[in-house]
C-alpha positions as YAML, in Angstrom:
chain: A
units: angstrom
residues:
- id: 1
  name: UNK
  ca: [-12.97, 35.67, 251.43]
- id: 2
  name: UNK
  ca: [-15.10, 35.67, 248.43]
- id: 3
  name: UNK
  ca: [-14.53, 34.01, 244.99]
- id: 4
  name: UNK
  ca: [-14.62, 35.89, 241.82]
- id: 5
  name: UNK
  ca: [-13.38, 34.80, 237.92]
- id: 6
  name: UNK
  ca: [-10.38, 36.67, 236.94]
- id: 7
  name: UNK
  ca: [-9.11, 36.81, 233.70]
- id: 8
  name: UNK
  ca: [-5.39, 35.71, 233.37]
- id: 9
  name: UNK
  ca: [-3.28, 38.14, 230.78]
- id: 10
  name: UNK
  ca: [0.29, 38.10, 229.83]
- id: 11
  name: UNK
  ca: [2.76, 41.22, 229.32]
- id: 12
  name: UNK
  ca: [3.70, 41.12, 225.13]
- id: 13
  name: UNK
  ca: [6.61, 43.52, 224.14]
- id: 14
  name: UNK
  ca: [6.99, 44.91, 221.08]
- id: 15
  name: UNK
  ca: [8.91, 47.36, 218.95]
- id: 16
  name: UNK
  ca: [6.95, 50.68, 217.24]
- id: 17
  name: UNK
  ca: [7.66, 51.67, 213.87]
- id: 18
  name: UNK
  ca: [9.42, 54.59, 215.50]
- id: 19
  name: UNK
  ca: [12.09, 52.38, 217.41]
- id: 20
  name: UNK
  ca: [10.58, 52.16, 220.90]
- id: 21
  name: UNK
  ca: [8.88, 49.83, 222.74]
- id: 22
  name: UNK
  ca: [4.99, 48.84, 223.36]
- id: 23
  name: UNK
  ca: [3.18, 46.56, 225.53]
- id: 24
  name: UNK
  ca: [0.47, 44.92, 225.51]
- id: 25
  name: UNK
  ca: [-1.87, 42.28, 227.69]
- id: 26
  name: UNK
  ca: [-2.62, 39.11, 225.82]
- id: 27
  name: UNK
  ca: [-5.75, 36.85, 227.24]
- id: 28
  name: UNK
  ca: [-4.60, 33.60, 228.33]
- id: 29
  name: UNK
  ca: [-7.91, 32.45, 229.72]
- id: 30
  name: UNK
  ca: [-9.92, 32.54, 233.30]
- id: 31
  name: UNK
  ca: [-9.42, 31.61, 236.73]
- id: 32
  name: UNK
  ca: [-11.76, 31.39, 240.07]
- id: 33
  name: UNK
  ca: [-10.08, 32.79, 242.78]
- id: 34
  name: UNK
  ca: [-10.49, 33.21, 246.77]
- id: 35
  name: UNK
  ca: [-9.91, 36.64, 247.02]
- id: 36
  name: UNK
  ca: [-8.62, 37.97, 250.73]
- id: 37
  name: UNK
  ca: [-8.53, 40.93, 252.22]
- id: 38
  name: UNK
  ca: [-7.11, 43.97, 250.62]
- id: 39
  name: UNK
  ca: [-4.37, 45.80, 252.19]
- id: 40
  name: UNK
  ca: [-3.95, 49.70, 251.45]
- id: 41
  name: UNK
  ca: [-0.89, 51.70, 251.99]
- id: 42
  name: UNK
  ca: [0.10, 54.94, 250.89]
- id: 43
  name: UNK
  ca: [3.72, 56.23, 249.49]
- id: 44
  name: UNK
  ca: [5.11, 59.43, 248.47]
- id: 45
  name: UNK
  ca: [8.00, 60.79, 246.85]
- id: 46
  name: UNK
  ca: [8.56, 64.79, 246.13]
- id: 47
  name: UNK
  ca: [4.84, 65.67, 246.53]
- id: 48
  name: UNK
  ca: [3.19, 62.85, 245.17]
- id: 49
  name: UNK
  ca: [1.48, 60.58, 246.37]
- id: 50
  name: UNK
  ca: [0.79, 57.00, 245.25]
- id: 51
  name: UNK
  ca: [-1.86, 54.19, 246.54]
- id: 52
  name: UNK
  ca: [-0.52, 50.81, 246.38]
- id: 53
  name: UNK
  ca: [-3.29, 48.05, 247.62]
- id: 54
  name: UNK
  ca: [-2.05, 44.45, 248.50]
- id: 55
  name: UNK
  ca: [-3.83, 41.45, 248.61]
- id: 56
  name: UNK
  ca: [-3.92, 37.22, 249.26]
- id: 57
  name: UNK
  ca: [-5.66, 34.65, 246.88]
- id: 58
  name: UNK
  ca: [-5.45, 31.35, 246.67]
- id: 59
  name: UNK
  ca: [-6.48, 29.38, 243.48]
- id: 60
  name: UNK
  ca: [-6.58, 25.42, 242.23]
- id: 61
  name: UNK
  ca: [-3.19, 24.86, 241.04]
- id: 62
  name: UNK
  ca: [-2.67, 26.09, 237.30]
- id: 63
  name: UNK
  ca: [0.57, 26.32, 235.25]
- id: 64
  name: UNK
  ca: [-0.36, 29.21, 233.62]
- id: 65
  name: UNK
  ca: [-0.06, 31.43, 236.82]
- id: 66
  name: UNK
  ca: [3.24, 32.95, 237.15]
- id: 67
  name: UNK
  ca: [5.07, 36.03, 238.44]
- id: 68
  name: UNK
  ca: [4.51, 38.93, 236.00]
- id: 69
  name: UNK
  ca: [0.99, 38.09, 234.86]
- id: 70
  name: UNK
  ca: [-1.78, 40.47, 235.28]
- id: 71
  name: UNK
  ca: [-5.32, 39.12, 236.77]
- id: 72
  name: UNK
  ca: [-8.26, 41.32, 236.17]
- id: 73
  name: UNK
  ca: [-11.61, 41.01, 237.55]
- id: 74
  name: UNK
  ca: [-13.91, 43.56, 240.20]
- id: 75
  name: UNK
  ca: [-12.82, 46.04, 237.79]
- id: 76
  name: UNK
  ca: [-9.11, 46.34, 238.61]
- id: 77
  name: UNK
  ca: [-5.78, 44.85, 237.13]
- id: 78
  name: UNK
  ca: [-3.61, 43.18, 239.75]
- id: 79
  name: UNK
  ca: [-0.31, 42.03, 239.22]
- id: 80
  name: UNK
  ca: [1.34, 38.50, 240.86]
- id: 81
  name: UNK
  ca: [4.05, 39.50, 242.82]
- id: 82
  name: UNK
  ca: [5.04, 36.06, 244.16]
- id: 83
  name: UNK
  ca: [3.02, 32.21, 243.58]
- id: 84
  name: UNK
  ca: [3.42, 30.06, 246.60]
- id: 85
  name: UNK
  ca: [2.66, 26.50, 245.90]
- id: 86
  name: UNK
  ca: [3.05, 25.35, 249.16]
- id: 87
  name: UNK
  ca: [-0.24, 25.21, 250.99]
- id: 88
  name: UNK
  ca: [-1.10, 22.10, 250.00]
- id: 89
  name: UNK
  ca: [-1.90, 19.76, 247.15]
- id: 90
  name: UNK
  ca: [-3.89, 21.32, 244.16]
- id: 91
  name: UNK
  ca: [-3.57, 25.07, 245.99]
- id: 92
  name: UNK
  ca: [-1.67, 27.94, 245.29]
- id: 93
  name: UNK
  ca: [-1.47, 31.19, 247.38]
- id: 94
  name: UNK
  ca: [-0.62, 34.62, 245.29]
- id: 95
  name: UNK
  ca: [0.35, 37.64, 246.37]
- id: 96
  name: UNK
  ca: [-1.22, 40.94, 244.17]
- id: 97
  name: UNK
  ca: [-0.30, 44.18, 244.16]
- id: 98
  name: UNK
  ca: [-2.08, 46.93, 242.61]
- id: 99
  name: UNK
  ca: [-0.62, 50.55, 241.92]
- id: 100
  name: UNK
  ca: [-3.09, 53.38, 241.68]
...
C-alpha cells in the first residue's frame, strides 16, 4: 500500500440558462490516504467496451468523506462507492471505483 494526498471534491448541480442541468466538482480540501491495490475489470454492452478499476483505502477518520464524493490524486478521479467505519477507532476503509 502506498500513501498519497487526494483532494476531496463534492458533486454541485445546477440549472443552465437553457433549462438543463450542469455539474460541477467543488474542492472541499485534502486527505492522505493508504491506497491498495487496484482491481481492473472489463464490461461490455453492444460493442463497447468499458474499463472499470476498483480499489481499497483506508484514511484517519474525517466527516467530510461520504458516498458520492470524488477523490483525485495519481492523476485520476475516483469515486466513494461505500465508507466503512468499522476497522477500528480513528480508521475508515473506502471503496473507489473508477470508470474509464
Amino acid at each position: 500500500m502506498m500513501k498519497v494526498l487526494a483532494g476531496v471534491f463534492r458533486p454541485v448541480e445546477t440549472v443552465t440558462a437553457q433549462g438543463g442541468r450542469a455539474v460541477f466538482h467543488e474542492a472541499m480540501g485534502q486527505v492522505w490516504l493508504k491506497a491498495g491495490a487496484r482491481r481492473r475489470a472489463e464490461k461490455g454492452e453492444a460493442g463497447a467496451v468499458v474499463v472499470v478499476e476498483t480499489m481499497k483505502a483506508e484514511a484517519r477518520a474525517d466527516p467530510r468523506l461520504e458516498e458520492g464524493l470524488r477523490l483525485r490524486f495519481s492523476g485520476a478521479d475516483w469515486k466513494v462507492l461505500v465508507v466503512d467505519q468499522t476497522l477500528k477507532a480513528g480508521r475508515m476503509v473506502l471503496e473507489l471505483e473508477r470508470v474509464r
